[in-house]
Tab-separated table of C-alpha atoms in Angstrom:
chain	number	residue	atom	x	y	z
N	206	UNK	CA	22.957	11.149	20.076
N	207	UNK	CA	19.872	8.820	19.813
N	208	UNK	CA	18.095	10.999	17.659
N	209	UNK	CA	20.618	11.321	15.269
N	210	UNK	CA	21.399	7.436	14.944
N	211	UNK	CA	17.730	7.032	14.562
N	212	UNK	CA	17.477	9.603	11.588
N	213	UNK	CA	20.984	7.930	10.439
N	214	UNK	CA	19.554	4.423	10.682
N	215	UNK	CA	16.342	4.732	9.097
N	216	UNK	CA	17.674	6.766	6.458
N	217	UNK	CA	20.245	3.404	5.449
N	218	UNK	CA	17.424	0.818	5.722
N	219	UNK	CA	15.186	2.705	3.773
N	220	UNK	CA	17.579	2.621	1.148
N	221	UNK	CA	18.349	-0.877	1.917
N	222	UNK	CA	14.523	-1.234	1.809
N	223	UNK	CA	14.319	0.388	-1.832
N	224	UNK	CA	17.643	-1.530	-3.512
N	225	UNK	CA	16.010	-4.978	-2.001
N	226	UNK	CA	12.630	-3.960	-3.598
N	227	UNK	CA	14.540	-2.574	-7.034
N	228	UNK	CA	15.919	-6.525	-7.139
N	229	UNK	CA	13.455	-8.208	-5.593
N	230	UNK	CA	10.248	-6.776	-6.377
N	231	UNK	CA	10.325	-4.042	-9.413
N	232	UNK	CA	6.479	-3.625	-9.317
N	233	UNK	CA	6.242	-2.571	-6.272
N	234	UNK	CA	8.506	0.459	-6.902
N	235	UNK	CA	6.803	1.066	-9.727
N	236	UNK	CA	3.527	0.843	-8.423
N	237	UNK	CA	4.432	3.453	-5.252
N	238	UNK	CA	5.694	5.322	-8.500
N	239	UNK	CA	2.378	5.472	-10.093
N	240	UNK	CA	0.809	6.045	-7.102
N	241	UNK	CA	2.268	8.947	-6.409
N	242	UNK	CA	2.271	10.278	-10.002
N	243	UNK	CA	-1.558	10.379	-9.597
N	244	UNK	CA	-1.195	11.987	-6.098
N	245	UNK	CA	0.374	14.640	-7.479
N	246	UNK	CA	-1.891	15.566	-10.968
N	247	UNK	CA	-4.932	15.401	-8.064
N	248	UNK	CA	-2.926	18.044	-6.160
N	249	UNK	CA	-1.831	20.139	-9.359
N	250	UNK	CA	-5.400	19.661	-10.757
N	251	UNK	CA	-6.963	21.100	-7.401
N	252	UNK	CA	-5.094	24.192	-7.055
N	253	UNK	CA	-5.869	26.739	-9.347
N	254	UNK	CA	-3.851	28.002	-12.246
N	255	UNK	CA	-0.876	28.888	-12.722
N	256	UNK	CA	0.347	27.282	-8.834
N	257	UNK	CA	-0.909	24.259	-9.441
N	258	UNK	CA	0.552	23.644	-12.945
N	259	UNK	CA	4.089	24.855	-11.514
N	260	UNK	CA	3.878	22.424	-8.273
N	261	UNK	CA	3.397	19.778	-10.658
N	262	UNK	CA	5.873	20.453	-12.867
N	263	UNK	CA	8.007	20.840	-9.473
N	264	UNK	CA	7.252	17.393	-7.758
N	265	UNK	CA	7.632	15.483	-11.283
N	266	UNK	CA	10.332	17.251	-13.051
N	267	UNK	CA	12.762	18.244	-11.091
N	268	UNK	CA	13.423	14.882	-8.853
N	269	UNK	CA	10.636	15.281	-6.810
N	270	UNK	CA	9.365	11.821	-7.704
N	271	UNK	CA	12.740	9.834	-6.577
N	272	UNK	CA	13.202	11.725	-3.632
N	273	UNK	CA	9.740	12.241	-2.668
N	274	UNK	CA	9.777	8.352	-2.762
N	275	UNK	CA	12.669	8.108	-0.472
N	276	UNK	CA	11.461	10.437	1.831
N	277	UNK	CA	7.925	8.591	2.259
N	278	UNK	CA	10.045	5.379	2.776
N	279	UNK	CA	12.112	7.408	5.534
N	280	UNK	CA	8.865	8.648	7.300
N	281	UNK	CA	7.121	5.548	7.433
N	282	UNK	CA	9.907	3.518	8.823
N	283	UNK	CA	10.025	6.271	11.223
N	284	UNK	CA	6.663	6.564	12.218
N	285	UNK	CA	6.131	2.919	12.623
N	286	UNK	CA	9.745	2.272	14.504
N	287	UNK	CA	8.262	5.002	17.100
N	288	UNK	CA	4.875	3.567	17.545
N	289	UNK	CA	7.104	0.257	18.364
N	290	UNK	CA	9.408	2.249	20.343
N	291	UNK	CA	6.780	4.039	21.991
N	292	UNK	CA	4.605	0.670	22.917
N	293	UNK	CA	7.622	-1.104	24.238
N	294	UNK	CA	8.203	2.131	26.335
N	295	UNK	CA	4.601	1.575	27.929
N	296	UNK	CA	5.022	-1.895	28.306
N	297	UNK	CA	8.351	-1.703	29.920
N	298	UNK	CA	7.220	1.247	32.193
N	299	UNK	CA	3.306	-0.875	33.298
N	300	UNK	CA	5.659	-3.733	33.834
N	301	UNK	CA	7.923	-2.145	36.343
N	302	UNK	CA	5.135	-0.296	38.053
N	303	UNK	CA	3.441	-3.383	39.023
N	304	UNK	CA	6.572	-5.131	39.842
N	305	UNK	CA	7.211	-2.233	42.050
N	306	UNK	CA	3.517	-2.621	43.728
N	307	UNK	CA	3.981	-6.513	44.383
N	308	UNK	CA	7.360	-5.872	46.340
């Protein structure tokens, strides 16, 4: 159950995320948009033809650039919400350990 309320509630404030950057702060979307448009001609350039050419077309074409957008939003709220998660978990666990060892 905590797994999937994670995955649920990173997936809603990454789109919260994106609709208070769409109002907010345009360029920023459409700098991650750029971004990523270059990302993907340096992969399509660096496989040869005719694979690279088709991922291309793939990632740009076909949705790949909205959703691959929202799914890098999704991953790094996810990675970084663990690495906090995963800190406080030390923390917590050094803090009872030595509050264990002065009793």
């Amino acid at each position: 159950m905590k797994v999937h309320s994670f995955r649920t509630i990173t997936a809603i404030l990454a789109w919260v995320l994106i609709v208070a950057a769409f109002y907010e702060k345009p360029e920023l979307l459409t700098g991650a948009q750029r971004i990523l448009q270059r990302g993907i001609e340096a992969i399509g350039d660096a496989i040869p033809p005719p694979w690279g050419p088709r991922i291309e077309f793939v990632f740009r074409e076909i949705g790949g650039l909205i959703w691959l957008q929202i799914t890098l939003v999704v991953l790094v709220l996810r990675i970084g919400l663990s690495t906090i998660a995963g800190l406080w978990r030390m923390t917590a666990r050094r803090d009872r350990v030595l509050y264990r060892s002065e009793e």
